[in-house]
mmCIF file with all atom_site columns, C-alpha atoms in Angstrom:
data_model
loop_
_atom_site.group_PDB
_atom_site.id
_atom_site.type_symbol
_atom_site.label_atom_id
_atom_site.label_alt_id
_atom_site.label_comp_id
_atom_site.label_asym_id
_atom_site.label_entity_id
_atom_site.label_seq_id
_atom_site.pdbx_PDB_ins_code
_atom_site.Cartn_x
_atom_site.Cartn_y
_atom_site.Cartn_z
_atom_site.occupancy
_atom_site.B_iso_or_equiv
_atom_site.pdbx_formal_charge
_atom_site.auth_seq_id
_atom_site.auth_comp_id
_atom_site.auth_asym_id
_atom_site.auth_atom_id
_atom_site.pdbx_PDB_model_num
ATOM 1   C CA . UNK A 1 1   ? 157.969 88.763  -80.562 1.00 50.00 ? 1   UNK A CA 1
ATOM 2   C CA . UNK A 1 2   ? 161.560 88.858  -81.796 1.00 52.00 ? 2   UNK A CA 1
ATOM 3   C CA . UNK A 1 3   ? 162.785 91.149  -84.571 1.00 57.00 ? 3   UNK A CA 1
ATOM 4   C CA . UNK A 1 4   ? 166.305 89.948  -85.264 1.00 64.00 ? 4   UNK A CA 1
ATOM 5   C CA . UNK A 1 5   ? 168.135 90.535  -81.989 1.00 66.00 ? 5   UNK A CA 1
ATOM 6   C CA . UNK A 1 6   ? 165.520 93.103  -80.859 1.00 68.00 ? 6   UNK A CA 1
ATOM 7   C CA . UNK A 1 7   ? 162.280 92.470  -79.013 1.00 67.00 ? 7   UNK A CA 1
ATOM 8   C CA . UNK A 1 8   ? 158.937 94.053  -79.897 1.00 70.00 ? 8   UNK A CA 1
ATOM 9   C CA . UNK A 1 9   ? 157.361 94.860  -76.515 1.00 66.00 ? 9   UNK A CA 1
ATOM 10  C CA . UNK A 1 10  ? 154.431 96.663  -78.075 1.00 71.00 ? 10  UNK A CA 1
ATOM 11  C CA . UNK A 1 11  ? 153.222 99.776  -76.288 1.00 70.00 ? 11  UNK A CA 1
ATOM 12  C CA . UNK A 1 12  ? 154.886 100.239 -72.933 1.00 66.00 ? 12  UNK A CA 1
ATOM 13  C CA . UNK A 1 13  ? 154.003 103.075 -70.551 1.00 65.00 ? 13  UNK A CA 1
ATOM 14  C CA . UNK A 1 14  ? 157.570 103.792 -69.420 1.00 66.00 ? 14  UNK A CA 1
ATOM 15  C CA . UNK A 1 15  ? 156.790 106.378 -66.722 1.00 63.00 ? 15  UNK A CA 1
ATOM 16  C CA . UNK A 1 16  ? 154.575 103.744 -65.087 1.00 62.00 ? 16  UNK A CA 1
ATOM 17  C CA . UNK A 1 17  ? 156.416 100.464 -65.796 1.00 63.00 ? 17  UNK A CA 1
ATOM 18  C CA . UNK A 1 18  ? 159.975 101.749 -65.598 1.00 65.00 ? 18  UNK A CA 1
ATOM 19  C CA . UNK A 1 19  ? 159.153 105.015 -63.920 1.00 64.00 ? 19  UNK A CA 1
ATOM 20  C CA . UNK A 1 20  ? 161.552 105.493 -61.065 1.00 74.00 ? 20  UNK A CA 1
ATOM 21  C CA . UNK A 1 21  ? 163.196 108.171 -63.224 1.00 79.00 ? 21  UNK A CA 1
ATOM 22  C CA . UNK A 1 22  ? 159.923 110.101 -63.516 1.00 79.00 ? 22  UNK A CA 1
ATOM 23  C CA . UNK A 1 23  ? 159.319 109.821 -59.776 1.00 81.00 ? 23  UNK A CA 1
ATOM 24  C CA . UNK A 1 24  ? 162.885 111.011 -59.100 1.00 84.00 ? 24  UNK A CA 1
ATOM 25  C CA . UNK A 1 25  ? 162.476 114.111 -61.319 1.00 84.00 ? 25  UNK A CA 1
ATOM 26  C CA . UNK A 1 26  ? 159.268 115.079 -59.530 1.00 84.00 ? 26  UNK A CA 1
ATOM 27  C CA . UNK A 1 27  ? 160.354 114.270 -55.956 1.00 87.00 ? 27  UNK A CA 1
ATOM 28  C CA . UNK A 1 28  ? 163.736 115.994 -56.226 1.00 89.00 ? 28  UNK A CA 1
ATOM 29  C CA . UNK A 1 29  ? 162.267 118.903 -58.233 1.00 89.00 ? 29  UNK A CA 1
ATOM 30  C CA . UNK A 1 30  ? 165.339 118.849 -60.462 1.00 89.00 ? 30  UNK A CA 1
ATOM 31  C CA . UNK A 1 31  ? 166.439 122.178 -61.925 1.00 88.00 ? 31  UNK A CA 1
ATOM 32  C CA . UNK A 1 32  ? 168.214 122.726 -65.235 1.00 88.00 ? 32  UNK A CA 1
ATOM 33  C CA . UNK A 1 33  ? 171.782 121.455 -64.959 1.00 88.00 ? 33  UNK A CA 1
ATOM 34  C CA . UNK A 1 34  ? 170.957 119.007 -62.130 1.00 91.00 ? 34  UNK A CA 1
ATOM 35  C CA . UNK A 1 35  ? 171.874 115.354 -62.431 1.00 92.00 ? 35  UNK A CA 1
ATOM 36  C CA . UNK A 1 36  ? 170.350 112.641 -60.257 1.00 92.00 ? 36  UNK A CA 1
ATOM 37  C CA . UNK A 1 37  ? 170.092 108.882 -60.042 1.00 89.00 ? 37  UNK A CA 1
ATOM 38  C CA . UNK A 1 38  ? 166.914 106.939 -59.385 1.00 86.00 ? 38  UNK A CA 1
ATOM 39  C CA . UNK A 1 39  ? 166.693 104.335 -56.690 1.00 83.00 ? 39  UNK A CA 1
ATOM 40  C CA . UNK A 1 40  ? 168.051 100.859 -57.435 1.00 82.00 ? 40  UNK A CA 1
ATOM 41  C CA . UNK A 1 41  ? 165.360 98.392  -58.475 1.00 81.00 ? 41  UNK A CA 1
ATOM 42  C CA . UNK A 1 42  ? 164.989 94.925  -59.973 1.00 79.00 ? 42  UNK A CA 1
ATOM 43  C CA . UNK A 1 43  ? 164.724 94.835  -63.773 1.00 79.00 ? 43  UNK A CA 1
ATOM 44  C CA . UNK A 1 44  ? 162.889 91.794  -65.131 1.00 77.00 ? 44  UNK A CA 1
ATOM 45  C CA . UNK A 1 45  ? 161.306 93.094  -68.347 1.00 75.00 ? 45  UNK A CA 1
ATOM 46  C CA . UNK A 1 46  ? 164.000 91.389  -70.423 1.00 72.00 ? 46  UNK A CA 1
ATOM 47  C CA . UNK A 1 47  ? 166.896 89.050  -69.719 1.00 74.00 ? 47  UNK A CA 1
ATOM 48  C CA . UNK A 1 48  ? 169.065 88.944  -67.778 1.00 75.00 ? 48  UNK A CA 1
ATOM 49  C CA . UNK A 1 49  ? 167.093 89.806  -64.667 1.00 77.00 ? 49  UNK A CA 1
ATOM 50  C CA . UNK A 1 50  ? 169.317 92.240  -62.803 1.00 80.00 ? 50  UNK A CA 1
ATOM 51  C CA . UNK A 1 51  ? 169.443 95.333  -60.634 1.00 82.00 ? 51  UNK A CA 1
ATOM 52  C CA . UNK A 1 52  ? 169.074 98.683  -62.429 1.00 84.00 ? 52  UNK A CA 1
ATOM 53  C CA . UNK A 1 53  ? 169.211 102.424 -61.840 1.00 85.00 ? 53  UNK A CA 1
ATOM 54  C CA . UNK A 1 54  ? 168.674 105.506 -64.029 1.00 87.00 ? 54  UNK A CA 1
ATOM 55  C CA . UNK A 1 55  ? 170.844 108.566 -64.561 1.00 90.00 ? 55  UNK A CA 1
ATOM 56  C CA . UNK A 1 56  ? 168.536 111.562 -65.084 1.00 90.00 ? 56  UNK A CA 1
ATOM 57  C CA . UNK A 1 57  ? 168.969 115.085 -66.495 1.00 91.00 ? 57  UNK A CA 1
ATOM 58  C CA . UNK A 1 58  ? 165.822 117.238 -66.762 1.00 90.00 ? 58  UNK A CA 1
ATOM 59  C CA . UNK A 1 59  ? 165.089 119.125 -69.998 1.00 91.00 ? 59  UNK A CA 1
ATOM 60  C CA . UNK A 1 60  ? 163.680 122.656 -69.840 1.00 92.00 ? 60  UNK A CA 1
ATOM 61  C CA . UNK A 1 61  ? 162.183 125.103 -72.325 1.00 92.00 ? 61  UNK A CA 1
ATOM 62  C CA . UNK A 1 62  ? 163.571 127.580 -72.995 1.00 90.00 ? 62  UNK A CA 1
ATOM 63  C CA . UNK A 1 63  ? 167.014 126.132 -72.365 1.00 89.00 ? 63  UNK A CA 1
ATOM 64  C CA . UNK A 1 64  ? 169.018 128.670 -70.400 1.00 88.00 ? 64  UNK A CA 1
ATOM 65  C CA . UNK A 1 65  ? 171.747 126.391 -69.132 1.00 82.00 ? 65  UNK A CA 1
ATOM 66  C CA . UNK A 1 66  ? 172.936 126.793 -65.592 1.00 77.00 ? 66  UNK A CA 1
ATOM 67  C CA . UNK A 1 67  ? 173.496 130.528 -66.133 1.00 81.00 ? 67  UNK A CA 1
ATOM 68  C CA . UNK A 1 68  ? 170.028 132.053 -65.550 1.00 76.00 ? 68  UNK A CA 1
ATOM 69  C CA . UNK A 1 69  ? 171.244 135.433 -66.876 1.00 85.00 ? 69  UNK A CA 1
ATOM 70  C CA . UNK A 1 70  ? 171.013 133.933 -70.397 1.00 87.00 ? 70  UNK A CA 1
ATOM 71  C CA . UNK A 1 71  ? 167.180 134.047 -70.134 1.00 87.00 ? 71  UNK A CA 1
ATOM 72  C CA . UNK A 1 72  ? 166.368 137.236 -68.207 1.00 89.00 ? 72  UNK A CA 1
ATOM 73  C CA . UNK A 1 73  ? 162.719 137.430 -67.148 1.00 88.00 ? 73  UNK A CA 1
ATOM 74  C CA . UNK A 1 74  ? 161.759 134.185 -68.885 1.00 89.00 ? 74  UNK A CA 1
ATOM 75  C CA . UNK A 1 75  ? 159.801 131.471 -67.103 1.00 89.00 ? 75  UNK A CA 1
ATOM 76  C CA . UNK A 1 76  ? 161.249 128.014 -67.709 1.00 89.00 ? 76  UNK A CA 1
ATOM 77  C CA . UNK A 1 77  ? 159.134 124.889 -67.869 1.00 91.00 ? 77  UNK A CA 1
ATOM 78  C CA . UNK A 1 78  ? 160.362 121.331 -67.363 1.00 90.00 ? 78  UNK A CA 1
ATOM 79  C CA . UNK A 1 79  ? 159.322 119.550 -70.577 1.00 89.00 ? 79  UNK A CA 1
ATOM 80  C CA . UNK A 1 80  ? 161.056 116.186 -70.276 1.00 85.00 ? 80  UNK A CA 1
ATOM 81  C CA . UNK A 1 81  ? 164.094 114.307 -69.095 1.00 86.00 ? 81  UNK A CA 1
ATOM 82  C CA . UNK A 1 82  ? 167.114 112.674 -70.634 1.00 87.00 ? 82  UNK A CA 1
ATOM 83  C CA . UNK A 1 83  ? 167.356 109.249 -69.026 1.00 86.00 ? 83  UNK A CA 1
ATOM 84  C CA . UNK A 1 84  ? 170.079 106.615 -69.242 1.00 86.00 ? 84  UNK A CA 1
ATOM 85  C CA . UNK A 1 85  ? 169.385 103.196 -67.744 1.00 82.00 ? 85  UNK A CA 1
ATOM 86  C CA . UNK A 1 86  ? 172.250 101.389 -66.057 1.00 83.00 ? 86  UNK A CA 1
ATOM 87  C CA . UNK A 1 87  ? 171.833 97.647  -65.643 1.00 82.00 ? 87  UNK A CA 1
ATOM 88  C CA . UNK A 1 88  ? 173.987 96.607  -62.729 1.00 82.00 ? 88  UNK A CA 1
ATOM 89  C CA . UNK A 1 89  ? 174.951 93.148  -64.064 1.00 79.00 ? 89  UNK A CA 1
ATOM 90  C CA . UNK A 1 90  ? 178.326 93.280  -62.359 1.00 77.00 ? 90  UNK A CA 1
ATOM 91  C CA . UNK A 1 91  ? 176.701 93.696  -58.941 1.00 75.00 ? 91  UNK A CA 1
ATOM 92  C CA . UNK A 1 92  ? 174.094 90.986  -59.532 1.00 71.00 ? 92  UNK A CA 1
ATOM 93  C CA . UNK A 1 93  ? 176.758 88.602  -60.875 1.00 76.00 ? 93  UNK A CA 1
ATOM 94  C CA . UNK A 1 94  ? 179.119 89.323  -57.981 1.00 77.00 ? 94  UNK A CA 1
ATOM 95  C CA . UNK A 1 95  ? 176.442 88.741  -55.359 1.00 73.00 ? 95  UNK A CA 1
ATOM 96  C CA . UNK A 1 96  ? 175.319 85.502  -57.022 1.00 71.00 ? 96  UNK A CA 1
ATOM 97  C CA . UNK A 1 97  ? 178.947 84.294  -57.311 1.00 77.00 ? 97  UNK A CA 1
ATOM 98  C CA . UNK A 1 98  ? 179.265 84.382  -53.505 1.00 76.00 ? 98  UNK A CA 1
ATOM 99  C CA . UNK A 1 99  ? 177.164 81.200  -53.480 1.00 74.00 ? 99  UNK A CA 1
ATOM 100 C CA . UNK A 1 100 ? 175.621 81.996  -50.136 1.00 73.00 ? 100 UNK A CA 1
ATOM 101 C CA . UNK A 1 101 ? 173.405 79.308  -48.679 1.00 75.00 ? 101 UNK A CA 1
ATOM 102 C CA . UNK A 1 102 ? 169.882 80.078  -49.893 1.00 70.00 ? 102 UNK A CA 1
ATOM 103 C CA . UNK A 1 103 ? 171.029 82.849  -52.289 1.00 65.00 ? 103 UNK A CA 1
ATOM 104 C CA . UNK A 1 104 ? 171.660 86.498  -51.515 1.00 62.00 ? 104 UNK A CA 1
ATOM 105 C CA . UNK A 1 105 ? 169.665 89.480  -50.371 1.00 66.00 ? 105 UNK A CA 1
ATOM 106 C CA . UNK A 1 106 ? 170.454 92.982  -51.578 1.00 65.00 ? 106 UNK A CA 1
ATOM 107 C CA . UNK A 1 107 ? 169.028 95.662  -49.318 1.00 65.00 ? 107 UNK A CA 1
ATOM 108 C CA . UNK A 1 108 ? 168.004 98.996  -50.791 1.00 63.00 ? 108 UNK A CA 1
ATOM 109 C CA . UNK A 1 109 ? 166.575 101.730 -48.611 1.00 66.00 ? 109 UNK A CA 1
ATOM 110 C CA . UNK A 1 110 ? 163.180 102.519 -50.163 1.00 63.00 ? 110 UNK A CA 1
ATOM 111 C CA . UNK A 1 111 ? 163.178 106.186 -49.267 1.00 67.00 ? 111 UNK A CA 1
ATOM 112 C CA . UNK A 1 112 ? 166.573 107.086 -50.758 1.00 65.00 ? 112 UNK A CA 1
ATOM 113 C CA . UNK A 1 113 ? 167.407 104.195 -53.092 1.00 57.00 ? 113 UNK A CA 1
ATOM 114 C CA . UNK A 1 114 ? 170.763 103.762 -51.329 1.00 59.00 ? 114 UNK A CA 1
#
């Protein structure tokens, strides 16, 4: 359902449906101050269908920053993540512009996302 130029998707379980960021936080056991990128994957929830990745920064409580001396003796807990999705239109458009016979294939190593 459209709302102006926005789309109402209803309830969407993002860690499950768009959850490579959540998997990345858990697998890499990101610490406060770490930055990581999820694997590259195909995004087809809305147009244009393209390749996508996530930039991820974990959020901790209490927030000590990268200097652990700011919270002496305190146990931190990861409480969330700040996630920015990057649609890789330029890469998808470039690969499709090559006009290869039968289309193109973009290989991504499953284990690393590279």
